[in-house]
Amino acid sequence: MIKAAFDIKEIRQQFPILQEKVGDYPLVYFDNGASSQKPKIVIDRIKHYYDHENANIHRGVHHLSQISTDNYEIARKQVQLFIGAEHEHEIIFTSGTTEGINLVAQSFCKNLVKGDEIIITEMEHHSNIVPWQMKAEEYGLVLKYIPLLANGELDWGKLDELLTSRTKILSFTHISNSLGTINPAKEIIAKAHANGTKVLLDAAQSLQHTPINVKDLDCDFMVFSGHKVFGPTGVGVLYGKEDMLNAMPPYKGGGDMIKSVTMERTEYNELPFKFEAGTPNIVGGIGLGTALKWLSSLDYEQVQKHEAELLDYATKQLLEIDGARIYGESENKCSILSFLIEGIHPYDIGTLLNQQGIAVRTGHHCTQPVMEFFGIPGTIRASFSLYNTKEEVDLFIAALKKATNMLK
Amino acid sequence: MAIAEKEQALIDDFSIYDDWMAKYEYIIELGKDLPQIDNALKTPDREIKGCQSKVWLNAELKDGKVVYTADSDAIITKGIIALLIQVMSNESPDDIVEAKLNFIKEIGLQEHLSPTRSNGLVAMIKQMKLDALALKMTA
């Protein structure tokens, strides 16, 4: 497909919310790590669905139900093509990354026995820690982790030590939500596979910045959320290799996931429906398909170049501020800038930035172990997306200087 | 002065500030001026959960009135506690429990009132009222 040239003005026009004001100030939205804004094409698609297509799917013989079903399944195909999966039925729609990880933790661990081992890392979001802790407790599994290093990278050299004949799964994040570090996914996956260990890749922070091809990476599972990739909230994807998904029991029971039900027993449906009990987030799936189609029209290389320039520009200016310290200093980093100003609590800065129209996230970013590692209560996180500009970085830095002056 | 009168005094104080900066500079000053509390009082049972910053609250009964002292590691949070202490300290447990605290909205701090995980104003007020109630029971 021929990609259009990256025109930031033209891109910004596609995002109506970027014109909003916060009090007297123009909105500067730097909380993209938490959720991205939506292009008009996605918003219009959602409205079109409710205006013209709304009905339940996979059941009705009537016109609307068929249109809805077709469009929902087209969205599944769009996801498959976007991430390069072998089969459509390897795409399971979920409510988001958290549900995807919980699904795998629940269903995959059911086939494990006491003493089997799981590896995660110290930089994981709580959603890639807690589900494994719950299963470890329930089945007597051993949970190990790859430790962090001071520059915000993981000590992957420890992987060989941690892998044993009992290591059944390694679950790690592709990009750290609180530090921005990009992990060398392909290399790590190959190492795990050489040990016979399966791999789940948390790609919640990835697709908005970098393409992922699951066949090339060879991950066994991959999860992401719609709302962080310019799609709607409440929808996400679990990709799983066909044989992996077939070998796992469903974890939710209900409609759509069955072939037949008697009062004595149930025969489960085939993939992907086995894992999609109940009426799904139909419009969410369709909106996500539209968002990914929109993202495909852009050239990732140009997006990455633009975001790298923003990160570099912001980093340099930030470091000129007295007492600024950046957390996450890997050379291999995406456009997430986590920092503190010495002697000032991140909440105070966040509050005063908000007064000036700047949306950042403050706190532990659902990665308390990372904060504990650095011995800090939290950070201020500015996370840039493809629609952000250098002019917005200037506004952010000016607002930050004003805030620090008031707080010192 | 009754709680409602103290609230009105604060509303009057804040009415002279017409922009957010002046308002927050005043809150920051209040935070800085709040008397230090003894580090021995910063115990886990005095910590208010639900705040992004750490907040410690101590309540004691003196001559039938509740006297609060508090601290926080974030200065704006400390300033907001200072406002609450200004209004509620040295009042009877009953008056504290009944206090409506409309001044928060009136002085334009309502954004701190939303029960999100990022701020703890709601948790602070709840704890101040619970402490007052507990002191009344033990009195």
PDB file of N, CA, C and O in Angstrom, chain A residues 25 344-349 351-352 354-356 361-364 366 377 402 406-408, chain B residues 20-22 24-25 28 32 52-54 73-77 80 111-112 117-120:
ATOM      1  N   TYR A  25      -6.519  27.691  28.526  1.00  0.00           N
ATOM      2  CA  TYR A  25      -5.338  27.144  27.854  1.00  0.00           C
ATOM      3  C   TYR A  25      -5.711  26.112  26.796  1.00  0.00           C
ATOM      4  O   TYR A  25      -6.667  25.358  26.975  1.00  0.00           O
ATOM      5  N   ILE A 344      10.532  18.008  44.752  1.00  0.00           N
ATOM      6  CA  ILE A 344       9.115  18.327  44.496  1.00  0.00           C
ATOM      7  C   ILE A 344       8.340  17.036  44.251  1.00  0.00           C
ATOM      8  O   ILE A 344       8.777  16.171  43.487  1.00  0.00           O
ATOM      9  N   HIS A 345       7.185  16.934  44.903  1.00  0.00           N
ATOM     10  CA  HIS A 345       6.361  15.733  44.738  1.00  0.00           C
ATOM     11  C   HIS A 345       5.694  15.744  43.357  1.00  0.00           C
ATOM     12  O   HIS A 345       5.205  16.785  42.912  1.00  0.00           O
ATOM     13  N   PRO A 346       5.675  14.584  42.658  1.00  0.00           N
ATOM     14  CA  PRO A 346       5.078  14.568  41.309  1.00  0.00           C
ATOM     15  C   PRO A 346       3.625  15.027  41.271  1.00  0.00           C
ATOM     16  O   PRO A 346       3.188  15.641  40.294  1.00  0.00           O
ATOM     17  N   TYR A 347       2.882  14.756  42.350  1.00  0.00           N
ATOM     18  CA  TYR A 347       1.474  15.166  42.382  1.00  0.00           C
ATOM     19  C   TYR A 347       1.330  16.691  42.297  1.00  0.00           C
ATOM     20  O   TYR A 347       0.424  17.202  41.633  1.00  0.00           O
ATOM     21  N   ASP A 348       2.240  17.401  42.993  1.00  0.00           N
ATOM     22  CA  ASP A 348       2.197  18.882  42.962  1.00  0.00           C
ATOM     23  C   ASP A 348       2.426  19.395  41.537  1.00  0.00           C
ATOM     24  O   ASP A 348       1.725  20.293  41.065  1.00  0.00           O
ATOM     25  N   ILE A 349       3.414  18.812  40.860  1.00  0.00           N
ATOM     26  CA  ILE A 349       3.703  19.239  39.478  1.00  0.00           C
ATOM     27  C   ILE A 349       2.512  18.921  38.579  1.00  0.00           C
ATOM     28  O   ILE A 349       2.076  19.758  37.790  1.00  0.00           O
ATOM     29  N   THR A 351      -0.597  18.622  39.308  1.00  0.00           N
ATOM     30  CA  THR A 351      -1.724  19.519  39.600  1.00  0.00           C
ATOM     31  C   THR A 351      -1.530  20.868  38.909  1.00  0.00           C
ATOM     32  O   THR A 351      -2.462  21.408  38.298  1.00  0.00           O
ATOM     33  N   LEU A 352      -0.318  21.420  38.989  1.00  0.00           N
ATOM     34  CA  LEU A 352      -0.077  22.739  38.398  1.00  0.00           C
ATOM     35  C   LEU A 352       0.044  22.667  36.866  1.00  0.00           C
ATOM     36  O   LEU A 352      -0.297  23.632  36.182  1.00  0.00           O
ATOM     37  N   ASN A 354      -1.809  20.618  35.087  1.00  0.00           N
ATOM     38  CA  ASN A 354      -3.219  20.529  34.702  1.00  0.00           C
ATOM     39  C   ASN A 354      -3.864  21.915  34.660  1.00  0.00           C
ATOM     40  O   ASN A 354      -4.670  22.207  33.775  1.00  0.00           O
ATOM     41  N   GLN A 355      -3.494  22.775  35.621  1.00  0.00           N
ATOM     42  CA  GLN A 355      -4.032  24.139  35.634  1.00  0.00           C
ATOM     43  C   GLN A 355      -3.659  24.900  34.363  1.00  0.00           C
ATOM     44  O   GLN A 355      -4.293  25.880  34.006  1.00  0.00           O
ATOM     45  N   GLN A 356      -2.605  24.430  33.684  1.00  0.00           N
ATOM     46  CA  GLN A 356      -2.132  25.113  32.481  1.00  0.00           C
ATOM     47  C   GLN A 356      -2.453  24.331  31.209  1.00  0.00           C
ATOM     48  O   GLN A 356      -1.844  24.545  30.158  1.00  0.00           O
ATOM     49  N   ARG A 361       0.505  12.167  33.247  1.00  0.00           N
ATOM     50  CA  ARG A 361       0.123  11.245  34.302  1.00  0.00           C
ATOM     51  C   ARG A 361       1.143  11.359  35.419  1.00  0.00           C
ATOM     52  O   ARG A 361       2.336  11.450  35.153  1.00  0.00           O
ATOM     53  N   THR A 362       0.665  11.367  36.662  1.00  0.00           N
ATOM     54  CA  THR A 362       1.597  11.324  37.784  1.00  0.00           C
ATOM     55  C   THR A 362       1.248  10.121  38.648  1.00  0.00           C
ATOM     56  O   THR A 362       0.107   9.685  38.680  1.00  0.00           O
ATOM     57  N   GLY A 363       2.250   9.583  39.339  1.00  0.00           N
ATOM     58  CA  GLY A 363       2.007   8.460  40.231  1.00  0.00           C
ATOM     59  C   GLY A 363       2.890   7.282  39.875  1.00  0.00           C
ATOM     60  O   GLY A 363       3.929   7.459  39.245  1.00  0.00           O
ATOM     61  N   HIS A 364       2.432   6.093  40.257  1.00  0.00           N
ATOM     62  CA  HIS A 364       3.278   4.908  40.053  1.00  0.00           C
ATOM     63  C   HIS A 364       2.988   4.206  38.728  1.00  0.00           C
ATOM     64  O   HIS A 364       3.648   3.243  38.376  1.00  0.00           O
ATOM     65  N   CYS A 366       0.810   2.166  37.801  1.00  0.00           N
ATOM     66  CA  CYS A 366       0.521   0.733  37.966  1.00  0.00           C
ATOM     67  C   CYS A 366       1.780  -0.119  37.831  1.00  0.00           C
ATOM     68  O   CYS A 366       1.732  -1.257  37.351  1.00  0.00           O
ATOM     69  N   PRO A 377       8.304   7.838  45.051  1.00  0.00           N
ATOM     70  CA  PRO A 377       6.872   7.618  45.222  1.00  0.00           C
ATOM     71  C   PRO A 377       6.136   7.469  43.892  1.00  0.00           C
ATOM     72  O   PRO A 377       5.038   6.918  43.821  1.00  0.00           O
ATOM     73  N   LYS A 402       7.136  27.106  35.172  1.00  0.00           N
ATOM     74  CA  LYS A 402       6.261  27.929  36.014  1.00  0.00           C
ATOM     75  C   LYS A 402       5.905  27.147  37.281  1.00  0.00           C
ATOM     76  O   LYS A 402       5.974  27.681  38.392  1.00  0.00           O
ATOM     77  N   MET A 406       6.899  27.948  41.267  1.00  0.00           N
ATOM     78  CA  MET A 406       5.894  28.155  42.317  1.00  0.00           C
ATOM     79  C   MET A 406       6.127  27.220  43.504  1.00  0.00           C
ATOM     80  O   MET A 406       5.816  27.563  44.638  1.00  0.00           O
ATOM     81  N   LEU A 407       6.660  26.044  43.226  1.00  0.00           N
ATOM     82  CA  LEU A 407       6.741  25.018  44.269  1.00  0.00           C
ATOM     83  C   LEU A 407       8.063  25.052  45.039  1.00  0.00           C
ATOM     84  O   LEU A 407       8.176  24.431  46.093  1.00  0.00           O
ATOM     85  N   LYS A 408       9.052  25.755  44.508  1.00  0.00           N
ATOM     86  CA  LYS A 408      10.363  25.749  45.182  1.00  0.00           C
ATOM     87  C   LYS A 408      10.396  26.640  46.414  1.00  0.00           C
ATOM     88  O   LYS A 408       9.701  27.615  46.479  1.00  0.00           O
TER      89      LYS A 408
ATOM     90  N   TRP B  20      -5.866  31.168  38.653  1.00  0.00           N
ATOM     91  CA  TRP B  20      -5.487  29.922  39.317  1.00  0.00           C
ATOM     92  C   TRP B  20      -4.132  30.030  40.001  1.00  0.00           C
ATOM     93  O   TRP B  20      -3.901  29.441  41.043  1.00  0.00           O
ATOM     94  N   MET B  21      -3.228  30.821  39.394  1.00  0.00           N
ATOM     95  CA  MET B  21      -1.874  30.889  39.945  1.00  0.00           C
ATOM     96  C   MET B  21      -1.868  31.473  41.345  1.00  0.00           C
ATOM     97  O   MET B  21      -1.252  30.931  42.263  1.00  0.00           O
ATOM     98  N   ALA B  22      -2.584  32.594  41.495  1.00  0.00           N
ATOM     99  CA  ALA B  22      -2.622  33.257  42.799  1.00  0.00           C
ATOM    100  C   ALA B  22      -3.266  32.330  43.833  1.00  0.00           C
ATOM    101  O   ALA B  22      -2.816  32.235  44.979  1.00  0.00           O
ATOM    102  N   TYR B  24      -3.384  29.020  43.800  1.00  0.00           N
ATOM    103  CA  TYR B  24      -2.485  27.926  44.180  1.00  0.00           C
ATOM    104  C   TYR B  24      -1.264  28.412  44.955  1.00  0.00           C
ATOM    105  O   TYR B  24      -0.753  27.704  45.827  1.00  0.00           O
ATOM    106  N   GLU B  25      -0.799  29.634  44.659  1.00  0.00           N
ATOM    107  CA  GLU B  25       0.311  30.175  45.445  1.00  0.00           C
ATOM    108  C   GLU B  25      -0.104  30.307  46.915  1.00  0.00           C
ATOM    109  O   GLU B  25       0.675  30.031  47.827  1.00  0.00           O
ATOM    110  N   ILE B  28      -0.183  26.851  48.436  1.00  0.00           N
ATOM    111  CA  ILE B  28       1.191  26.398  48.683  1.00  0.00           C
ATOM    112  C   ILE B  28       1.745  27.071  49.955  1.00  0.00           C
ATOM    113  O   ILE B  28       2.383  26.424  50.788  1.00  0.00           O
ATOM    114  N   LYS B  32       3.083  25.352  53.391  1.00  0.00           N
ATOM    115  CA  LYS B  32       4.391  25.603  54.005  1.00  0.00           C
ATOM    116  C   LYS B  32       4.251  26.054  55.458  1.00  0.00           C
ATOM    117  O   LYS B  32       5.112  25.770  56.297  1.00  0.00           O
ATOM    118  N   GLN B  52      -2.462  10.008  46.261  1.00  0.00           N
ATOM    119  CA  GLN B  52      -1.258   9.771  45.478  1.00  0.00           C
ATOM    120  C   GLN B  52      -0.025  10.183  46.282  1.00  0.00           C
ATOM    121  O   GLN B  52       1.046   9.631  46.122  1.00  0.00           O
ATOM    122  N   SER B  53      -0.242  11.177  47.167  1.00  0.00           N
ATOM    123  CA  SER B  53       0.839  11.579  48.060  1.00  0.00           C
ATOM    124  C   SER B  53       0.552  10.980  49.433  1.00  0.00           C
ATOM    125  O   SER B  53      -0.560  10.562  49.707  1.00  0.00           O
ATOM    126  N   LYS B  54       1.566  10.942  50.275  1.00  0.00           N
ATOM    127  CA  LYS B  54       1.355  10.405  51.618  1.00  0.00           C
ATOM    128  C   LYS B  54       0.735  11.480  52.499  1.00  0.00           C
ATOM    129  O   LYS B  54       1.153  12.635  52.467  1.00  0.00           O
ATOM    130  N   ASP B  73       3.663  14.643  52.104  1.00  0.00           N
ATOM    131  CA  ASP B  73       4.914  14.856  51.368  1.00  0.00           C
ATOM    132  C   ASP B  73       4.701  15.695  50.108  1.00  0.00           C
ATOM    133  O   ASP B  73       5.649  16.062  49.435  1.00  0.00           O
ATOM    134  N   ALA B  74       3.451  16.015  49.785  1.00  0.00           N
ATOM    135  CA  ALA B  74       3.174  16.911  48.653  1.00  0.00           C
ATOM    136  C   ALA B  74       2.650  18.239  49.202  1.00  0.00           C
ATOM    137  O   ALA B  74       1.798  18.254  50.085  1.00  0.00           O
ATOM    138  N   ILE B  75       3.170  19.319  48.700  1.00  0.00           N
ATOM    139  CA  ILE B  75       2.890  20.625  49.315  1.00  0.00           C
ATOM    140  C   ILE B  75       1.457  21.117  49.029  1.00  0.00           C
ATOM    141  O   ILE B  75       0.828  21.742  49.886  1.00  0.00           O
ATOM    142  N   ILE B  76       0.938  20.824  47.845  1.00  0.00           N
ATOM    143  CA  ILE B  76      -0.438  21.262  47.552  1.00  0.00           C
ATOM    144  C   ILE B  76      -1.424  20.469  48.420  1.00  0.00           C
ATOM    145  O   ILE B  76      -2.383  21.029  48.981  1.00  0.00           O
ATOM    146  N   THR B  77      -1.154  19.187  48.559  1.00  0.00           N
ATOM    147  CA  THR B  77      -1.993  18.353  49.432  1.00  0.00           C
ATOM    148  C   THR B  77      -1.958  18.914  50.860  1.00  0.00           C
ATOM    149  O   THR B  77      -2.982  19.020  51.527  1.00  0.00           O
ATOM    150  N   ILE B  80      -4.086  21.926  51.191  1.00  0.00           N
ATOM    151  CA  ILE B  80      -5.522  21.605  51.241  1.00  0.00           C
ATOM    152  C   ILE B  80      -5.899  21.068  52.631  1.00  0.00           C
ATOM    153  O   ILE B  80      -6.944  21.423  53.179  1.00  0.00           O
ATOM    154  N   GLU B 111     -12.287  20.219  41.707  1.00  0.00           N
ATOM    155  CA  GLU B 111     -11.600  19.178  40.928  1.00  0.00           C
ATOM    156  C   GLU B 111     -10.896  18.185  41.846  1.00  0.00           C
ATOM    157  O   GLU B 111     -10.626  17.062  41.463  1.00  0.00           O
ATOM    158  N   HIS B 112     -10.584  18.631  43.067  1.00  0.00           N
ATOM    159  CA  HIS B 112      -9.928  17.728  44.023  1.00  0.00           C
ATOM    160  C   HIS B 112     -10.944  16.824  44.722  1.00  0.00           C
ATOM    161  O   HIS B 112     -10.577  15.958  45.495  1.00  0.00           O
ATOM    162  N   ARG B 117      -8.576   7.873  41.946  1.00  0.00           N
ATOM    163  CA  ARG B 117      -7.469   7.324  42.717  1.00  0.00           C
ATOM    164  C   ARG B 117      -6.315   8.312  42.848  1.00  0.00           C
ATOM    165  O   ARG B 117      -5.361   8.064  43.543  1.00  0.00           O
ATOM    166  N   SER B 118      -6.413   9.437  42.123  1.00  0.00           N
ATOM    167  CA  SER B 118      -5.250  10.325  42.125  1.00  0.00           C
ATOM    168  C   SER B 118      -5.248  11.339  43.263  1.00  0.00           C
ATOM    169  O   SER B 118      -4.251  11.944  43.552  1.00  0.00           O
ATOM    170  N   ASN B 119      -6.368  11.567  43.888  1.00  0.00           N
ATOM    171  CA  ASN B 119      -6.311  12.541  44.974  1.00  0.00           C
ATOM    172  C   ASN B 119      -7.104  12.049  46.173  1.00  0.00           C
ATOM    173  O   ASN B 119      -7.935  11.169  46.082  1.00  0.00           O
ATOM    174  N   GLY B 120      -6.826  12.647  47.286  1.00  0.00           N
ATOM    175  CA  GLY B 120      -7.376  12.081  48.501  1.00  0.00           C
ATOM    176  C   GLY B 120      -8.210  13.027  49.339  1.00  0.00           C
ATOM    177  O   GLY B 120      -8.406  12.790  50.531  1.00  0.00           O
TER     178      GLY B 120
END
